[in-house]
mmCIF file of C-alpha atoms in Angstrom:
data_model
loop_
_atom_site.group_PDB
_atom_site.id
_atom_site.type_symbol
_atom_site.label_atom_id
_atom_site.label_comp_id
_atom_site.label_asym_id
_atom_site.label_seq_id
_atom_site.Cartn_x
_atom_site.Cartn_y
_atom_site.Cartn_z
ATOM 1 C CA MET O 1 140.235 120.214 112.184
ATOM 2 C CA PRO O 2 139.534 116.458 112.284
ATOM 3 C CA SER O 3 136.200 115.333 110.890
ATOM 4 C CA GLN O 4 133.523 114.296 113.368
ATOM 5 C CA SER O 5 132.204 110.772 113.677
ATOM 6 C CA LYS O 6 128.533 110.350 112.836
ATOM 7 C CA LEU O 7 126.169 109.228 115.597
ATOM 8 C CA ALA O 8 122.541 108.175 115.125
ATOM 9 C CA ILE O 9 120.262 107.905 118.154
ATOM 10 C CA PHE O 10 117.332 105.667 117.313
ATOM 11 C CA GLY O 11 114.376 105.030 119.573
ATOM 12 C CA ASP O 12 110.712 104.921 120.478
ATOM 13 C CA SER O 13 108.808 107.479 122.551
ATOM 14 C CA ASN O 14 111.619 107.432 125.143
ATOM 15 C CA LEU O 15 113.833 109.162 122.596
ATOM 16 C CA GLY O 16 112.184 112.447 123.544
ATOM 17 C CA ALA O 17 114.077 112.508 126.846
ATOM 18 C CA VAL O 18 117.397 112.263 125.018
ATOM 19 C CA ARG O 19 116.464 115.017 122.589
ATOM 20 C CA ARG O 20 115.387 117.319 125.394
ATOM 21 C CA ALA O 21 118.593 116.584 127.320
ATOM 22 C CA PHE O 22 120.674 117.405 124.242
ATOM 23 C CA ASP O 23 118.740 120.533 123.308
ATOM 24 C CA GLY O 24 118.763 121.704 126.937
ATOM 25 C CA GLY O 25 122.523 121.374 127.359
ATOM 26 C CA LEU O 26 122.350 118.508 129.866
ATOM 27 C CA LEU O 27 124.118 116.211 127.446
ATOM 28 C CA SER O 28 126.694 116.656 124.715
ATOM 29 C CA PHE O 29 128.396 114.284 122.338
ATOM 30 C CA PRO O 30 131.926 115.630 121.891
ATOM 31 C CA GLY O 31 133.431 114.616 118.577
ATOM 32 C CA TYR O 32 130.125 113.480 117.081
ATOM 33 C CA ASP O 33 127.736 114.844 114.503
ATOM 34 C CA VAL O 34 124.396 113.721 116.008
ATOM 35 C CA GLU O 35 121.077 112.841 114.406
ATOM 36 C CA PHE O 36 117.886 111.582 116.037
ATOM 37 C CA TRP O 37 115.642 109.099 114.272
ATOM 38 C CA GLY O 38 112.634 107.034 115.336
ATOM 39 C CA ALA O 39 108.948 107.184 116.163
ATOM 40 C CA ALA O 40 106.526 106.867 119.054
ATOM 41 C CA GLY O 41 103.543 104.598 119.598
ATOM 42 C CA SER O 42 102.289 102.373 116.820
ATOM 43 C CA GLU O 43 104.512 104.077 114.267
ATOM 44 C CA TYR O 44 107.593 102.706 116.030
ATOM 45 C CA ARG O 45 106.316 99.212 115.243
ATOM 46 C CA ASN O 46 106.163 100.234 111.587
ATOM 47 C CA ILE O 47 109.914 100.695 111.385
ATOM 48 C CA HIS O 48 111.615 97.643 109.897
ATOM 49 C CA TYR O 49 115.097 96.786 108.682
ATOM 50 C CA GLY O 50 115.895 95.804 105.108
ATOM 51 C CA LYS O 51 118.239 96.604 102.235
ATOM 52 C CA GLY O 52 120.846 98.034 104.561
ATOM 53 C CA ALA O 53 118.641 100.503 106.402
ATOM 54 C CA LEU O 54 116.031 100.997 109.078
ATOM 55 C CA ARG O 55 113.009 102.259 107.184
ATOM 56 C CA PRO O 56 109.364 103.180 107.808
ATOM 57 C CA ILE O 57 106.911 100.866 106.069
ATOM 58 C CA THR O 58 103.822 103.103 106.184
ATOM 59 C CA PRO O 59 103.245 106.737 105.194
ATOM 60 C CA GLU O 60 102.359 107.544 108.808
ATOM 61 C CA ALA O 61 105.616 106.086 110.072
ATOM 62 C CA GLU O 62 107.558 107.978 107.421
ATOM 63 C CA LYS O 63 105.951 111.228 108.534
ATOM 64 C CA ALA O 64 106.858 110.402 112.150
ATOM 65 C CA VAL O 65 110.538 109.665 111.493
ATOM 66 C CA LEU O 66 110.923 112.782 109.368
ATOM 67 C CA PHE O 67 109.441 114.857 112.179
ATOM 68 C CA VAL O 68 111.793 113.314 114.764
ATOM 69 C CA ASN O 69 114.840 113.601 112.519
ATOM 70 C CA GLY O 70 114.257 117.134 111.282
ATOM 71 C CA LYS O 71 116.912 116.737 108.575
ATOM 72 C CA GLY O 72 114.946 114.957 105.876
ATOM 73 C CA ARG O 73 116.411 111.492 106.502
ATOM 74 C CA GLU O 74 113.779 108.972 105.461
ATOM 75 C CA ARG O 75 115.955 105.916 106.103
ATOM 76 C CA LEU O 76 118.673 105.172 108.620
ATOM 77 C CA ARG O 77 121.330 103.462 106.553
ATOM 78 C CA THR O 78 123.949 101.288 108.221
ATOM 79 C CA LYS O 79 126.786 102.753 106.168
ATOM 80 C CA ASP O 80 125.933 106.387 106.961
ATOM 81 C CA PHE O 81 126.928 106.371 110.653
ATOM 82 C CA ASN O 82 129.862 105.254 112.785
ATOM 83 C CA VAL O 83 127.819 104.639 115.927
ATOM 84 C CA PHE O 84 124.174 103.819 116.521
ATOM 85 C CA VAL O 85 122.457 104.166 119.888
ATOM 86 C CA PHE O 86 119.258 102.184 120.364
ATOM 87 C CA TYR O 87 117.513 104.061 123.176
ATOM 88 C CA GLY O 88 114.487 102.482 124.847
ATOM 89 C CA VAL O 89 113.384 100.428 121.810
ATOM 90 C CA ARG O 90 110.989 98.359 123.931
ATOM 91 C CA LEU O 91 113.555 96.067 125.516
ATOM 92 C CA ARG O 92 111.046 95.293 128.303
ATOM 93 C CA LEU O 93 113.812 94.407 130.755
ATOM 94 C CA ALA O 94 111.429 94.837 133.694
ATOM 95 C CA GLU O 95 109.826 91.557 132.603
ATOM 96 C CA PHE O 96 113.181 89.790 132.643
ATOM 97 C CA PHE O 97 114.194 91.235 136.007
ATOM 98 C CA ALA O 98 110.858 90.463 137.681
ATOM 99 C CA ALA O 99 110.835 86.825 136.632
ATOM 100 C CA TYR O 100 114.395 86.086 137.705
ATOM 101 C CA ILE O 101 114.364 88.138 140.882
ATOM 102 C CA ASP O 102 111.359 86.041 141.895
ATOM 103 C CA LEU O 103 113.422 82.911 141.334
ATOM 104 C CA MET O 104 116.469 84.255 143.147
ATOM 105 C CA LEU O 105 114.337 85.148 146.178
ATOM 106 C CA ASP O 106 113.004 81.588 146.394
ATOM 107 C CA HIS O 107 115.290 79.969 148.963
ATOM 108 C CA GLU O 108 114.263 76.519 147.815
ATOM 109 C CA ARG O 109 115.639 77.112 144.347
ATOM 110 C CA SER O 110 119.067 77.930 143.024
ATOM 111 C CA VAL O 111 119.733 79.958 139.910
ATOM 112 C CA SER O 112 123.172 79.345 138.446
ATOM 113 C CA GLU O 113 125.183 81.806 136.389
ATOM 114 C CA ALA O 114 124.872 79.420 133.438
ATOM 115 C CA ALA O 115 121.082 79.481 133.765
ATOM 116 C CA LEU O 116 121.054 83.288 133.863
ATOM 117 C CA ALA O 117 123.338 83.448 130.843
ATOM 118 C CA SER O 118 121.059 81.153 128.871
ATOM 119 C CA ALA O 119 117.970 83.104 129.950
ATOM 120 C CA ALA O 120 119.513 86.451 128.994
ATOM 121 C CA LYS O 121 120.540 85.123 125.592
ATOM 122 C CA GLN O 122 117.050 83.774 124.917
ATOM 123 C CA PHE O 123 115.374 86.968 126.143
ATOM 124 C CA LEU O 124 117.440 89.159 123.819
ATOM 125 C CA GLN O 125 116.731 86.958 120.833
ATOM 126 C CA GLU O 126 113.029 87.587 121.429
ATOM 127 C CA ARG O 127 113.480 91.364 121.190
ATOM 128 C CA ARG O 128 112.760 92.768 117.733
ATOM 129 C CA ALA O 129 115.215 95.643 118.146
ATOM 130 C CA VAL O 130 118.019 93.227 118.953
ATOM 131 C CA ARG O 131 117.273 91.173 115.855
ATOM 132 C CA MET O 132 117.350 94.347 113.738
ATOM 133 C CA ALA O 133 120.669 95.320 115.295
ATOM 134 C CA GLN O 134 122.126 91.913 114.453
ATOM 135 C CA LEU O 135 121.138 92.412 110.819
ATOM 136 C CA MET O 136 122.779 95.831 110.867
ATOM 137 C CA LYS O 137 125.994 94.352 112.281
ATOM 138 C CA ALA O 138 125.945 91.699 109.563
ATOM 139 C CA ASP O 139 125.660 94.528 107.029
ATOM 140 C CA GLY O 140 128.723 96.269 108.436
ATOM 141 C CA ALA O 141 127.568 98.555 111.266
ATOM 142 C CA GLU O 142 130.654 99.504 113.265
ATOM 143 C CA GLU O 143 129.140 99.995 116.723
ATOM 144 C CA ILE O 144 125.631 99.655 118.169
ATOM 145 C CA VAL O 145 124.908 100.484 121.805
ATOM 146 C CA PHE O 146 121.633 99.605 123.501
ATOM 147 C CA VAL O 147 120.485 101.851 126.344
ATOM 148 C CA PHE O 148 117.780 100.736 128.760
ATOM 149 C CA ALA O 149 115.287 103.552 129.360
ATOM 150 C CA GLY O 150 114.735 102.496 132.960
ATOM 151 C CA PHE O 151 112.372 100.586 135.214
ATOM 152 C CA PRO O 152 108.899 102.055 135.848
ATOM 153 C CA CYS O 153 108.923 104.947 138.307
ATOM 154 C CA TRP O 154 107.831 104.158 141.835
ATOM 155 C CA GLY O 155 104.775 105.903 143.287
ATOM 156 C CA VAL O 156 103.340 107.224 140.023
ATOM 157 C CA ILE O 157 100.699 104.500 139.646
ATOM 158 C CA ASP O 158 99.501 101.602 141.791
ATOM 159 C CA HIS O 159 101.843 98.854 140.610
ATOM 160 C CA SER O 160 99.844 96.228 142.509
ATOM 161 C CA GLU O 161 96.762 96.597 140.306
ATOM 162 C CA GLU O 162 95.819 93.653 138.114
ATOM 163 C CA GLY O 163 98.088 93.324 135.107
ATOM 164 C CA ARG O 164 100.841 95.461 136.599
ATOM 165 C CA LEU O 165 104.254 94.469 137.870
ATOM 166 C CA LEU O 166 103.559 93.879 141.558
ATOM 167 C CA ALA O 167 100.332 91.996 140.891
ATOM 168 C CA ASP O 168 102.335 89.171 139.340
ATOM 169 C CA HIS O 169 105.663 89.610 141.145
ATOM 170 C CA PRO O 170 105.087 91.182 144.581
ATOM 171 C CA ARG O 171 108.394 89.960 145.972
ATOM 172 C CA VAL O 172 110.509 92.093 143.648
ATOM 173 C CA LEU O 173 110.298 94.784 146.334
ATOM 174 C CA GLU O 174 112.753 92.619 148.291
ATOM 175 C CA ALA O 175 115.407 92.649 145.559
ATOM 176 C CA GLN O 176 118.876 93.655 146.699
ATOM 177 C CA PRO O 177 121.759 95.219 144.762
ATOM 178 C CA SER O 178 123.377 91.776 144.537
ATOM 179 C CA HIS O 179 120.350 90.372 142.715
ATOM 180 C CA ARG O 180 120.314 93.227 140.236
ATOM 181 C CA ALA O 181 124.080 92.979 139.701
ATOM 182 C CA ARG O 182 123.798 89.333 138.636
ATOM 183 C CA LEU O 183 121.117 90.164 136.098
ATOM 184 C CA TRP O 184 122.927 93.190 134.692
ATOM 185 C CA ALA O 185 126.074 91.089 134.309
ATOM 186 C CA ALA O 186 124.182 88.348 132.464
ATOM 187 C CA LEU O 187 122.647 90.888 130.100
ATOM 188 C CA GLU O 188 125.949 92.643 129.466
ATOM 189 C CA ARG O 189 127.567 89.322 128.535
ATOM 190 C CA ALA O 190 124.645 88.402 126.284
ATOM 191 C CA PHE O 191 124.857 91.727 124.440
ATOM 192 C CA GLU O 192 128.643 91.424 124.180
ATOM 193 C CA ASP O 193 128.325 87.936 122.678
ATOM 194 C CA LEU O 194 126.172 89.485 119.954
ATOM 195 C CA GLY O 195 128.762 92.172 119.284
ATOM 196 C CA LEU O 196 126.549 94.862 120.810
ATOM 197 C CA GLY O 197 127.139 97.403 123.571
ATOM 198 C CA PHE O 198 124.794 97.883 126.504
ATOM 199 C CA ILE O 199 124.167 100.546 129.139
ATOM 200 C CA GLY O 200 121.963 99.459 132.025
ATOM 201 C CA GLN O 201 120.319 101.524 134.741
ATOM 202 C CA PRO O 202 122.605 103.199 137.307
ATOM 203 C CA GLU O 203 122.193 101.647 140.746
ATOM 204 C CA GLU O 204 121.697 105.041 142.409
ATOM 205 C CA THR O 205 118.482 105.558 140.419
ATOM 206 C CA VAL O 206 116.832 102.300 141.564
ATOM 207 C CA VAL O 207 114.437 102.133 144.528
ATOM 208 C CA GLN O 208 112.017 99.561 145.960
ATOM 209 C CA GLY O 209 113.740 96.539 144.480
ATOM 210 C CA MET O 210 113.418 97.286 140.789
ATOM 211 C CA PHE O 211 111.695 100.621 140.250
ATOM 212 C CA SER O 212 113.084 103.981 139.195
ATOM 213 C CA ASP O 213 113.320 106.808 141.687
ATOM 214 C CA PRO O 214 110.213 108.977 141.156
ATOM 215 C CA VAL O 215 112.382 112.092 140.978
ATOM 216 C CA TYR O 216 112.977 111.056 137.360
ATOM 217 C CA ALA O 217 109.283 110.800 136.434
ATOM 218 C CA VAL O 218 108.097 113.173 133.714
ATOM 219 C CA GLU O 219 106.087 116.262 134.524
ATOM 220 C CA GLY O 220 102.458 115.377 135.248
ATOM 221 C CA ALA O 221 103.244 111.655 135.380
ATOM 222 C CA ALA O 222 100.607 110.851 138.014
ATOM 223 C CA GLU O 223 97.852 112.669 136.141
ATOM 224 C CA LYS O 224 98.817 110.890 132.917
ATOM 225 C CA GLU O 225 99.426 107.575 134.732
ATOM 226 C CA ASP O 226 102.784 107.470 132.972
ATOM 227 C CA ALA O 227 105.305 105.573 135.060
ATOM 228 C CA ASN O 228 107.544 104.698 132.132
ATOM 229 C CA HIS O 229 108.828 107.925 130.609
ATOM 230 C CA LYS O 230 111.657 109.808 132.322
ATOM 231 C CA LEU O 231 113.028 113.314 132.565
ATOM 232 C CA PRO O 232 115.905 114.498 130.370
ATOM 233 C CA SER O 233 118.192 114.351 133.412
ATOM 234 C CA PHE O 234 117.744 110.563 133.493
ATOM 235 C CA ALA O 235 118.657 110.172 129.825
ATOM 236 C CA ALA O 236 121.702 112.388 130.332
ATOM 237 C CA LEU O 237 122.880 110.297 133.281
ATOM 238 C CA LEU O 238 122.746 107.142 131.160
ATOM 239 C CA LEU O 239 124.400 108.428 128.013
ATOM 240 C CA LYS O 240 127.189 110.269 129.793
ATOM 241 C CA LYS O 241 128.536 106.815 130.686
ATOM 242 C CA ARG O 242 129.565 106.358 127.061
ATOM 243 C CA PHE O 243 129.744 109.754 125.392
ATOM 244 C CA GLU O 244 131.173 112.279 127.885
#
């Protein structure tokens, strides 16, 4: 029997949806020996890369990653896995989409493909997870795939309140599939230029310009005012694009 490739799924609090999808049979990874590794909240920020591994830099973060992993793996070493998935990892793509959809909806301005390519490249370089992934690639990581954990869910909170998405970018509700397609394409090229894979959000899950369909909101989302986390079915839909 051929040996299995080793797959590490690394992430922030969104990683829980992947774990639940896997444990619940909604998602499988044929041919892979799978491990989960990461942390939620402030402890995610206390994971850094150095000496060939992602590693917690505080005792609290170490406790968190050991709990998530469940196999005693304190560090996620580049050489120990064939494929790494970076799930969620605070890409904050809603910020990128909102800003450039606003520009594309302004009929007095024109946004070229070259401008989008430059913007996507700059945006990714500002993401800490992307910089860590580049260091891992330089240290010999075979394959790293980023997976966007999705736009905020529509209808869970009032997105027009001060400090929220529609307060600053009300016109994103007018975004069409063509606008989103241009931005996804720019991001895919930017990731590819860095030697990284990328899975964006399926078009059938997007509503109201650039929000996620509320059917994917977690249980009790409205009560918790949690528009960001998604059900396991959402995570399964994304990862099946690459692994099933």
